[in-house]
Each structure stands twice: as C-alpha cells, then as structure tokens.
Amino acid sequence: MSRQKIAAGNWKMHTTVTEGKEMISSLAKNDLPSDVTVIIAPPFTHLYPCLEVADSGIQLSAQNCSDKLSGAFTGEVSAAALADMGIKYVILGHSERREYFNESNELLKNKVDTVFGQGLTPIFCCGEPLEIRKSEQQVAYVRQQLMDSLWHLSSDQMAKIIIAYEPIWAIGTGETASPEQAQEMHQSIRSLIAEKFGEETSQIIPILYGGSVKGSNAKDIFGQRDVDGGLVGGASLKVDEFVTIIRSF
Ligand code: 13P
C-alpha cells in the first residue's frame, strides 16, 4: 500500500506576516510534485493572510490550539476558529510545547479529541530527549507518549492521524538521526500502532521524521520504508531548500 507523502514546514515563531505571505507566494510559483502533500505551519497571525496566497497545492496548519472548545481563556486559539477559517491541520505535542509550555500527555489527549471534534487532522509529535536515547529507552518512551495521548481513539480516528517522530536531540541542533535510526523508530511506532489498532490502520498512517532535515539529507531519510516525509523546521524557512526537500521523495 502506498501511503501519503508529506513535506511539512514548521515555521515556529519565525517571520512576519509580510515575509510569510511572500514566502508562500514564492513557494507556490514552483512546479511542485502532485503526489506530495505540502503543508506549511506558520504562526497563528499568518494563517488567514497566507490562505489567501496559498494555491491549492499548499495546505496550511496551525502549530497548536487550545484543548477547550471556547470560553474565557485569554490568548488561546480554538480548533473551531481554525476549522472555520479553512485550516485542515494542527500540530500537537511539539517538543517545544511539551518543554516550554508544560504540555503533558494527558493535556495532549484532550487536544487530540478537540481537534478531531472539529474535523481537523492532528499532526501528533513524539520523540525522546538525548538522555533517553543514550540509555536506549527511546521505544519505551515514545510508546508511553502514544499510549497516553492516542490509545483511547477509535481505529477510524487513528487512521486519520499524522504522526511526526522528532527526536529532541536532533531538533535545531544540526544533528540528524541517521536514516537507519529513523527507520528503526518509525518501524517500531508502526508496529505499536498495529498491535493496538490492527495492521491495516498502521499501514495507512503517515509517519514523518523531524529533526534537522535539510535539502542534503532528505532523500536518504525519505527513502526509508517507514518514513513518509518530514516535519521540517529551519530548512523550511528557505524556500529553495524546502522545494528541494519536497522533491526528495
Ligand atoms: P529543525 O528542522 O530546525 O531541526 O526543526 C525540526 C522541528 O522541530 C520541526 O517541527
């Protein structure tokens, strides 16, 4: 079975709205492969202006949203507002949100439900810190993240999720997991999903790799059997390099 191929750019808190719109317009001018889903996750402020310039070949994602439906939660953004705007994806559980904003597996479980409740697709991030990798506990660590936040879902819901494996030691460090390390973890994640939700569901779910993906290493990483694309930080801010990454399948 061939799975969806995805190149997603997470801009984090970079760029102004003006710069973001220019980058989306310039990305849209390229002849992008029609069999690759291209997703850009700019800051919240950029979503609406970027939607206006993104052509149908570029999807937009939020980087986060509230677990609450609506209410007196100053500064939060609801999944309903995102869905109403025409946004299709929401990144959840990025390690920076887990680390700097204390997002727990339990909170993320609620966010996943809220996002599904609005018909949006979660891009659910998981991944281990360096000390866990050094002690070779990475599979158990990621299993716990998945169990706590996703194992309550129905198979139908699970089949709609996108998973991003982002080892924390490889994020923004220039250090990348080797293609073999990425494949090993992606295969483990897929078998954990198969054990819980069945083989068929596990074969549908795109599992993206994130952590210092660049134009120069994307081909080797995306070439692995269980790697279905990338969630790219720094290199997605350079349009030419991101185009190279999109063409690396
Ligand atoms: P870098 O590609 O900059 O390492 O960031 C990865 C990431 O965090 C994407 O979500």
PDB file of C-alpha atoms and ligand atoms in Angstrom:
ATOM      1  CA  MET A   1       0.000   0.000   0.000  1.00  0.00           C
ATOM      2  CA  SER A   2       1.344   3.405  -0.835  1.00  0.00           C
ATOM      3  CA  ARG A   3       0.950   5.978   1.876  1.00  0.00           C
ATOM      4  CA  GLN A   4       0.506   9.721   1.542  1.00  0.00           C
ATOM      5  CA  LYS A   5       3.857  11.519   1.131  1.00  0.00           C
ATOM      6  CA  ILE A   6       4.077  14.690   3.176  1.00  0.00           C
ATOM      7  CA  ALA A   7       6.542  17.560   3.341  1.00  0.00           C
ATOM      8  CA  ALA A   8       5.541  19.849   6.198  1.00  0.00           C
ATOM      9  CA  GLY A   9       7.290  23.056   7.205  1.00  0.00           C
ATOM     10  CA  ASN A  10       7.027  24.238  10.794  1.00  0.00           C
ATOM     11  CA  TRP A  11       7.990  27.900  10.836  1.00  0.00           C
ATOM     12  CA  LYS A  12       7.767  28.126  14.647  1.00  0.00           C
ATOM     13  CA  MET A  13       7.858  31.794  15.766  1.00  0.00           C
ATOM     14  CA  HIS A  14       9.795  32.985  12.722  1.00  0.00           C
ATOM     15  CA  THR A  15       8.830  35.538  10.052  1.00  0.00           C
ATOM     16  CA  THR A  16       6.424  38.469   9.992  1.00  0.00           C
ATOM     17  CA  VAL A  17       3.080  38.214   8.203  1.00  0.00           C
ATOM     18  CA  THR A  18       4.508  40.141   5.226  1.00  0.00           C
ATOM     19  CA  GLU A  19       7.503  37.809   4.969  1.00  0.00           C
ATOM     20  CA  GLY A  20       5.300  34.763   5.390  1.00  0.00           C
ATOM     21  CA  LYS A  21       2.971  35.790   2.570  1.00  0.00           C
ATOM     22  CA  GLU A  22       5.959  36.410   0.299  1.00  0.00           C
ATOM     23  CA  MET A  23       7.394  33.001   1.130  1.00  0.00           C
ATOM     24  CA  ILE A  24       4.102  31.204   0.422  1.00  0.00           C
ATOM     25  CA  SER A  25       3.683  33.070  -2.887  1.00  0.00           C
ATOM     26  CA  SER A  26       7.208  32.227  -3.886  1.00  0.00           C
ATOM     27  CA  LEU A  27       6.748  28.559  -2.893  1.00  0.00           C
ATOM     28  CA  ALA A  28       3.513  28.387  -4.921  1.00  0.00           C
ATOM     29  CA  LYS A  29       5.359  29.575  -8.058  1.00  0.00           C
ATOM     30  CA  ASN A  30       7.352  26.326  -8.131  1.00  0.00           C
ATOM     31  CA  ASP A  31       6.262  23.277 -10.005  1.00  0.00           C
ATOM     32  CA  LEU A  32       5.636  21.020  -7.001  1.00  0.00           C
ATOM     33  CA  PRO A  33       5.118  17.254  -7.382  1.00  0.00           C
ATOM     34  CA  SER A  34       1.395  16.495  -7.356  1.00  0.00           C
ATOM     35  CA  ASP A  35       1.816  13.311  -5.305  1.00  0.00           C
ATOM     36  CA  VAL A  36       3.337  15.133  -2.315  1.00  0.00           C
ATOM     37  CA  THR A  37       1.130  16.880   0.261  1.00  0.00           C
ATOM     38  CA  VAL A  38       2.831  20.168   1.091  1.00  0.00           C
ATOM     39  CA  ILE A  39       1.868  21.663   4.444  1.00  0.00           C
ATOM     40  CA  ILE A  40       3.084  24.929   5.962  1.00  0.00           C
ATOM     41  CA  ALA A  41       2.575  25.723   9.643  1.00  0.00           C
ATOM     42  CA  PRO A  42       3.194  29.453  10.093  1.00  0.00           C
ATOM     43  CA  PRO A  43       2.422  31.385  13.285  1.00  0.00           C
ATOM     44  CA  PHE A  44      -1.319  31.889  14.011  1.00  0.00           C
ATOM     45  CA  THR A  45      -1.244  35.523  12.857  1.00  0.00           C
ATOM     46  CA  HIS A  46      -0.188  34.434   9.367  1.00  0.00           C
ATOM     47  CA  LEU A  47      -2.808  31.774   8.739  1.00  0.00           C
ATOM     48  CA  TYR A  48      -5.551  33.869   7.194  1.00  0.00           C
ATOM     49  CA  PRO A  49      -3.297  36.100   5.052  1.00  0.00           C
ATOM     50  CA  CYS A  50      -1.337  33.025   3.921  1.00  0.00           C
ATOM     51  CA  LEU A  51      -4.537  31.159   2.986  1.00  0.00           C
ATOM     52  CA  GLU A  52      -5.283  33.962   0.539  1.00  0.00           C
ATOM     53  CA  VAL A  53      -1.993  33.478  -1.320  1.00  0.00           C
ATOM     54  CA  ALA A  54      -1.556  29.699  -0.995  1.00  0.00           C
ATOM     55  CA  ASP A  55      -2.811  27.918  -4.087  1.00  0.00           C
ATOM     56  CA  SER A  56      -4.454  24.520  -3.866  1.00  0.00           C
ATOM     57  CA  GLY A  57      -1.049  22.812  -3.828  1.00  0.00           C
ATOM     58  CA  ILE A  58      -0.176  24.191  -0.391  1.00  0.00           C
ATOM     59  CA  GLN A  59      -2.088  23.295   2.763  1.00  0.00           C
ATOM     60  CA  LEU A  60      -1.865  25.282   5.966  1.00  0.00           C
ATOM     61  CA  SER A  61      -1.535  24.006   9.507  1.00  0.00           C
ATOM     62  CA  ALA A  62      -1.670  25.636  12.917  1.00  0.00           C
ATOM     63  CA  GLN A  63       1.220  24.930  15.288  1.00  0.00           C
ATOM     64  CA  ASN A  64      -1.028  24.414  18.296  1.00  0.00           C
ATOM     65  CA  CYS A  65      -4.549  25.062  19.567  1.00  0.00           C
ATOM     66  CA  SER A  66      -6.482  25.021  22.819  1.00  0.00           C
ATOM     67  CA  ASP A  67      -7.915  21.851  24.298  1.00  0.00           C
ATOM     68  CA  LYS A  68     -11.003  23.877  25.219  1.00  0.00           C
ATOM     69  CA  LEU A  69     -13.833  24.454  22.763  1.00  0.00           C
ATOM     70  CA  SER A  70     -14.328  28.145  23.632  1.00  0.00           C
ATOM     71  CA  GLY A  71     -14.562  30.401  26.653  1.00  0.00           C
ATOM     72  CA  ALA A  72     -12.634  32.776  28.867  1.00  0.00           C
ATOM     73  CA  PHE A  73      -9.111  31.592  28.004  1.00  0.00           C
ATOM     74  CA  THR A  74      -7.249  34.772  27.127  1.00  0.00           C
ATOM     75  CA  GLY A  75      -4.634  34.317  24.432  1.00  0.00           C
ATOM     76  CA  GLU A  76      -5.756  30.845  23.354  1.00  0.00           C
ATOM     77  CA  VAL A  77      -6.934  29.849  19.865  1.00  0.00           C
ATOM     78  CA  SER A  78      -9.766  27.373  19.357  1.00  0.00           C
ATOM     79  CA  ALA A  79      -9.862  24.479  16.920  1.00  0.00           C
ATOM     80  CA  ALA A  80     -13.320  25.689  15.835  1.00  0.00           C
ATOM     81  CA  ALA A  81     -11.899  29.063  14.751  1.00  0.00           C
ATOM     82  CA  LEU A  82      -9.176  27.294  12.779  1.00  0.00           C
ATOM     83  CA  ALA A  83     -11.639  24.946  11.082  1.00  0.00           C
ATOM     84  CA  ASP A  84     -13.961  27.815  10.208  1.00  0.00           C
ATOM     85  CA  MET A  85     -11.050  29.631   8.553  1.00  0.00           C
ATOM     86  CA  GLY A  86     -10.374  26.633   6.302  1.00  0.00           C
ATOM     87  CA  ILE A  87      -7.335  25.269   8.111  1.00  0.00           C
ATOM     88  CA  LYS A  88      -7.004  21.478   7.815  1.00  0.00           C
ATOM     89  CA  TYR A  89      -4.162  20.510  10.167  1.00  0.00           C
ATOM     90  CA  VAL A  90      -2.936  21.251  13.678  1.00  0.00           C
ATOM     91  CA  ILE A  91       0.488  20.281  15.021  1.00  0.00           C
ATOM     92  CA  LEU A  92       0.070  18.907  18.552  1.00  0.00           C
ATOM     93  CA  GLY A  93       2.639  17.972  21.159  1.00  0.00           C
ATOM     94  CA  HIS A  94       5.699  19.514  19.572  1.00  0.00           C
ATOM     95  CA  SER A  95       8.604  19.012  21.990  1.00  0.00           C
ATOM     96  CA  GLU A  96       8.944  22.789  22.356  1.00  0.00           C
ATOM     97  CA  ARG A  97       5.317  22.962  23.585  1.00  0.00           C
ATOM     98  CA  ARG A  98       5.899  19.991  25.881  1.00  0.00           C
ATOM     99  CA  GLU A  99       9.096  21.505  27.286  1.00  0.00           C
ATOM    100  CA  TYR A 100       8.435  25.268  27.466  1.00  0.00           C
ATOM    101  CA  PHE A 101       4.667  25.220  27.987  1.00  0.00           C
ATOM    102  CA  ASN A 102       4.449  22.092  30.129  1.00  0.00           C
ATOM    103  CA  GLU A 103       2.111  20.242  27.795  1.00  0.00           C
ATOM    104  CA  SER A 104       1.530  16.797  29.245  1.00  0.00           C
ATOM    105  CA  ASN A 105       0.453  13.591  27.540  1.00  0.00           C
ATOM    106  CA  GLU A 106      -2.904  13.986  29.315  1.00  0.00           C
ATOM    107  CA  LEU A 107      -3.447  17.541  28.002  1.00  0.00           C
ATOM    108  CA  LEU A 108      -2.483  16.374  24.517  1.00  0.00           C
ATOM    109  CA  LYS A 109      -5.053  13.591  24.719  1.00  0.00           C
ATOM    110  CA  ASN A 110      -7.700  16.305  25.223  1.00  0.00           C
ATOM    111  CA  LYS A 111      -6.262  18.423  22.413  1.00  0.00           C
ATOM    112  CA  VAL A 112      -6.360  15.454  20.024  1.00  0.00           C
ATOM    113  CA  ASP A 113     -10.051  14.951  20.871  1.00  0.00           C
ATOM    114  CA  THR A 114     -10.820  18.654  20.435  1.00  0.00           C
ATOM    115  CA  VAL A 115      -9.059  18.783  17.067  1.00  0.00           C
ATOM    116  CA  PHE A 116     -10.840  15.645  15.795  1.00  0.00           C
ATOM    117  CA  GLY A 117     -14.097  17.083  17.114  1.00  0.00           C
ATOM    118  CA  GLN A 118     -13.719  19.978  14.671  1.00  0.00           C
ATOM    119  CA  GLY A 119     -12.863  17.742  11.724  1.00  0.00           C
ATOM    120  CA  LEU A 120      -9.202  18.764  11.681  1.00  0.00           C
ATOM    121  CA  THR A 121      -6.217  16.452  11.306  1.00  0.00           C
ATOM    122  CA  PRO A 122      -3.711  16.341  14.155  1.00  0.00           C
ATOM    123  CA  ILE A 123      -0.020  16.139  13.298  1.00  0.00           C
ATOM    124  CA  PHE A 124       0.958  14.471  16.529  1.00  0.00           C
ATOM    125  CA  CYS A 125       4.592  14.850  17.589  1.00  0.00           C
ATOM    126  CA  CYS A 126       6.519  12.400  19.703  1.00  0.00           C
ATOM    127  CA  GLY A 127      10.197  11.850  20.369  1.00  0.00           C
ATOM    128  CA  GLU A 128      12.770  11.291  23.073  1.00  0.00           C
ATOM    129  CA  PRO A 129      15.379  13.541  24.726  1.00  0.00           C
ATOM    130  CA  LEU A 130      19.095  12.757  24.485  1.00  0.00           C
ATOM    131  CA  GLU A 131      19.472  11.001  27.836  1.00  0.00           C
ATOM    132  CA  ILE A 132      16.695   8.570  26.908  1.00  0.00           C
ATOM    133  CA  ARG A 133      18.372   7.828  23.565  1.00  0.00           C
ATOM    134  CA  LYS A 134      21.711   7.302  25.341  1.00  0.00           C
ATOM    135  CA  SER A 135      20.111   4.768  27.667  1.00  0.00           C
ATOM    136  CA  GLU A 136      18.393   3.088  24.676  1.00  0.00           C
ATOM    137  CA  GLN A 137      14.936   3.607  26.163  1.00  0.00           C
ATOM    138  CA  GLN A 138      13.568   5.540  23.161  1.00  0.00           C
ATOM    139  CA  VAL A 139      10.987   2.982  22.068  1.00  0.00           C
ATOM    140  CA  ALA A 140       9.504   2.682  25.574  1.00  0.00           C
ATOM    141  CA  TYR A 141       9.497   6.475  25.922  1.00  0.00           C
ATOM    142  CA  VAL A 142       7.675   7.089  22.650  1.00  0.00           C
ATOM    143  CA  ARG A 143       5.303   4.183  23.333  1.00  0.00           C
ATOM    144  CA  GLN A 144       4.228   5.922  26.549  1.00  0.00           C
ATOM    145  CA  GLN A 145       3.614   9.199  24.692  1.00  0.00           C
ATOM    146  CA  LEU A 146       1.454   7.396  22.120  1.00  0.00           C
ATOM    147  CA  MET A 147      -0.395   5.279  24.690  1.00  0.00           C
ATOM    148  CA  ASP A 148      -1.236   8.225  26.942  1.00  0.00           C
ATOM    149  CA  SER A 149      -2.462  10.572  24.193  1.00  0.00           C
ATOM    150  CA  LEU A 150      -3.726   8.361  21.358  1.00  0.00           C
ATOM    151  CA  TRP A 151      -4.643   4.886  22.573  1.00  0.00           C
ATOM    152  CA  HIS A 152      -8.181   5.953  23.504  1.00  0.00           C
ATOM    153  CA  LEU A 153      -9.009   6.777  19.870  1.00  0.00           C
ATOM    154  CA  SER A 154     -11.151   4.590  17.631  1.00  0.00           C
ATOM    155  CA  SER A 155      -9.408   2.872  14.704  1.00  0.00           C
ATOM    156  CA  ASP A 156     -11.307   5.181  12.352  1.00  0.00           C
ATOM    157  CA  GLN A 157      -9.925   8.254  14.109  1.00  0.00           C
ATOM    158  CA  MET A 158      -6.443   6.786  14.365  1.00  0.00           C
ATOM    159  CA  ALA A 159      -6.448   6.116  10.625  1.00  0.00           C
ATOM    160  CA  LYS A 160      -6.799   9.875  10.074  1.00  0.00           C
ATOM    161  CA  ILE A 161      -3.854  10.990  12.195  1.00  0.00           C
ATOM    162  CA  ILE A 162      -0.382  12.024  11.044  1.00  0.00           C
ATOM    163  CA  ILE A 163       2.487  11.189  13.364  1.00  0.00           C
ATOM    164  CA  ALA A 164       5.767  13.089  13.457  1.00  0.00           C
ATOM    165  CA  TYR A 165       8.710  11.409  15.148  1.00  0.00           C
ATOM    166  CA  GLU A 166      11.051  14.171  16.253  1.00  0.00           C
ATOM    167  CA  PRO A 167      13.967  13.092  18.437  1.00  0.00           C
ATOM    168  CA  ILE A 168      14.621  16.147  20.616  1.00  0.00           C
ATOM    169  CA  TRP A 169      18.397  15.787  20.322  1.00  0.00           C
ATOM    170  CA  ALA A 170      18.093  16.318  16.557  1.00  0.00           C
ATOM    171  CA  ILE A 171      15.858  19.421  16.621  1.00  0.00           C
ATOM    172  CA  GLY A 172      17.646  22.598  15.607  1.00  0.00           C
ATOM    173  CA  THR A 173      20.980  21.031  16.554  1.00  0.00           C
ATOM    174  CA  GLY A 174      22.245  20.191  13.086  1.00  0.00           C
ATOM    175  CA  GLU A 175      22.479  16.602  14.319  1.00  0.00           C
ATOM    176  CA  THR A 176      20.163  14.309  12.377  1.00  0.00           C
ATOM    177  CA  ALA A 177      19.082  10.796  13.195  1.00  0.00           C
ATOM    178  CA  SER A 178      20.723   8.538  10.635  1.00  0.00           C
ATOM    179  CA  PRO A 179      18.329   7.126   8.031  1.00  0.00           C
ATOM    180  CA  GLU A 180      18.713   3.767   9.829  1.00  0.00           C
ATOM    181  CA  GLN A 181      17.877   5.268  13.240  1.00  0.00           C
ATOM    182  CA  ALA A 182      14.834   6.983  11.740  1.00  0.00           C
ATOM    183  CA  GLN A 183      13.665   3.788  10.034  1.00  0.00           C
ATOM    184  CA  GLU A 184      14.136   1.756  13.223  1.00  0.00           C
ATOM    185  CA  MET A 185      11.958   4.135  15.262  1.00  0.00           C
ATOM    186  CA  HIS A 186       9.326   4.569  12.548  1.00  0.00           C
ATOM    187  CA  GLN A 187       9.035   0.810  12.200  1.00  0.00           C
ATOM    188  CA  SER A 188       8.655   0.468  15.976  1.00  0.00           C
ATOM    189  CA  ILE A 189       5.946   3.148  16.008  1.00  0.00           C
ATOM    190  CA  ARG A 190       4.124   1.398  13.177  1.00  0.00           C
ATOM    191  CA  SER A 191       4.232  -1.965  14.951  1.00  0.00           C
ATOM    192  CA  LEU A 192       2.958  -0.410  18.186  1.00  0.00           C
ATOM    193  CA  ILE A 193       0.042   1.033  16.216  1.00  0.00           C
ATOM    194  CA  ALA A 194      -0.524  -2.338  14.526  1.00  0.00           C
ATOM    195  CA  GLU A 195      -0.655  -4.108  17.900  1.00  0.00           C
ATOM    196  CA  LYS A 196      -3.285  -1.698  19.185  1.00  0.00           C
ATOM    197  CA  PHE A 197      -5.290  -0.726  16.087  1.00  0.00           C
ATOM    198  CA  GLY A 198      -4.547  -3.519  13.629  1.00  0.00           C
ATOM    199  CA  GLU A 199      -2.179  -3.940  10.722  1.00  0.00           C
ATOM    200  CA  GLU A 200      -4.429  -2.217   8.187  1.00  0.00           C
ATOM    201  CA  THR A 201      -4.673   1.019  10.198  1.00  0.00           C
ATOM    202  CA  SER A 202      -0.938   1.010  10.877  1.00  0.00           C
ATOM    203  CA  GLN A 203      -0.210   0.833   7.158  1.00  0.00           C
ATOM    204  CA  ILE A 204      -2.330   3.902   6.380  1.00  0.00           C
ATOM    205  CA  ILE A 205      -0.815   6.354   8.873  1.00  0.00           C
ATOM    206  CA  PRO A 206       1.886   8.674   7.555  1.00  0.00           C
ATOM    207  CA  ILE A 207       4.834   8.868   9.957  1.00  0.00           C
ATOM    208  CA  LEU A 208       7.034  11.902   9.355  1.00  0.00           C
ATOM    209  CA  TYR A 209      10.580  12.400  10.564  1.00  0.00           C
ATOM    210  CA  GLY A 210      11.612  15.746  12.076  1.00  0.00           C
ATOM    211  CA  GLY A 211      14.986  16.961  13.270  1.00  0.00           C
ATOM    212  CA  SER A 212      17.492  18.840  11.119  1.00  0.00           C
ATOM    213  CA  VAL A 213      16.029  17.662   7.807  1.00  0.00           C
ATOM    214  CA  LYS A 214      17.814  19.543   5.017  1.00  0.00           C
ATOM    215  CA  GLY A 215      17.965  19.567   1.256  1.00  0.00           C
ATOM    216  CA  SER A 216      21.122  17.472   1.506  1.00  0.00           C
ATOM    217  CA  ASN A 217      19.777  14.642   3.702  1.00  0.00           C
ATOM    218  CA  ALA A 218      16.052  14.494   2.862  1.00  0.00           C
ATOM    219  CA  LYS A 219      16.417  11.923   0.079  1.00  0.00           C
ATOM    220  CA  ASP A 220      18.204   9.377   2.272  1.00  0.00           C
ATOM    221  CA  ILE A 221      15.738   9.841   5.136  1.00  0.00           C
ATOM    222  CA  PHE A 222      12.584   9.827   2.972  1.00  0.00           C
ATOM    223  CA  GLY A 223      13.925   6.757   1.167  1.00  0.00           C
ATOM    224  CA  GLN A 224      13.372   4.614   4.263  1.00  0.00           C
ATOM    225  CA  ARG A 225      10.452   2.212   4.091  1.00  0.00           C
ATOM    226  CA  ASP A 226       8.527   3.569   7.081  1.00  0.00           C
ATOM    227  CA  VAL A 227       9.407   7.247   6.654  1.00  0.00           C
ATOM    228  CA  ASP A 228       6.607   9.022   4.793  1.00  0.00           C
ATOM    229  CA  GLY A 229       8.077  12.500   4.778  1.00  0.00           C
ATOM    230  CA  GLY A 230       9.316  15.210   7.074  1.00  0.00           C
ATOM    231  CA  LEU A 231       8.330  17.896   9.542  1.00  0.00           C
ATOM    232  CA  VAL A 232      10.961  20.488   8.780  1.00  0.00           C
ATOM    233  CA  GLY A 233      11.925  23.463  10.917  1.00  0.00           C
ATOM    234  CA  GLY A 234      14.877  25.665   9.935  1.00  0.00           C
ATOM    235  CA  ALA A 235      15.205  24.440   6.345  1.00  0.00           C
ATOM    236  CA  SER A 236      11.520  25.204   5.622  1.00  0.00           C
ATOM    237  CA  LEU A 237      12.284  28.914   6.084  1.00  0.00           C
ATOM    238  CA  LYS A 238      14.415  28.898   2.933  1.00  0.00           C
ATOM    239  CA  VAL A 239      12.019  28.473   0.037  1.00  0.00           C
ATOM    240  CA  ASP A 240      14.569  26.990  -2.402  1.00  0.00           C
ATOM    241  CA  GLU A 241      15.792  24.468   0.127  1.00  0.00           C
ATOM    242  CA  PHE A 242      12.250  23.486   1.084  1.00  0.00           C
ATOM    243  CA  VAL A 243      11.451  22.926  -2.602  1.00  0.00           C
ATOM    244  CA  THR A 244      14.467  20.597  -2.786  1.00  0.00           C
ATOM    245  CA  ILE A 245      13.087  18.747   0.234  1.00  0.00           C
ATOM    246  CA  ILE A 246       9.618  18.493  -1.348  1.00  0.00           C
ATOM    247  CA  ARG A 247      11.254  16.979  -4.433  1.00  0.00           C
ATOM    248  CA  SER A 248      13.248  14.448  -2.400  1.00  0.00           C
ATOM    249  CA  PHE A 249      10.743  11.579  -2.458  1.00  0.00           C
TER     250      PHE A 249
HETATM  251  P1  13P B   1      14.660  21.619  12.641  1.00  0.00           P
HETATM  252  O1  13P B   1      14.359  21.106  11.267  1.00  0.00           O
HETATM  253  O2  13P B   1      15.035  23.076  12.654  1.00  0.00           O
HETATM  254  O3  13P B   1      15.633  20.743  13.370  1.00  0.00           O
HETATM  255  O4  13P B   1      13.294  21.546  13.482  1.00  0.00           O
HETATM  256  C1  13P B   1      12.553  20.373  13.458  1.00  0.00           C
HETATM  257  C2  13P B   1      11.244  20.642  14.072  1.00  0.00           C
HETATM  258  O5  13P B   1      11.141  20.920  15.256  1.00  0.00           O
HETATM  259  C3  13P B   1      10.055  20.629  13.210  1.00  0.00           C
HETATM  260  O6  13P B   1       8.889  20.649  13.945  1.00  0.00           O
END
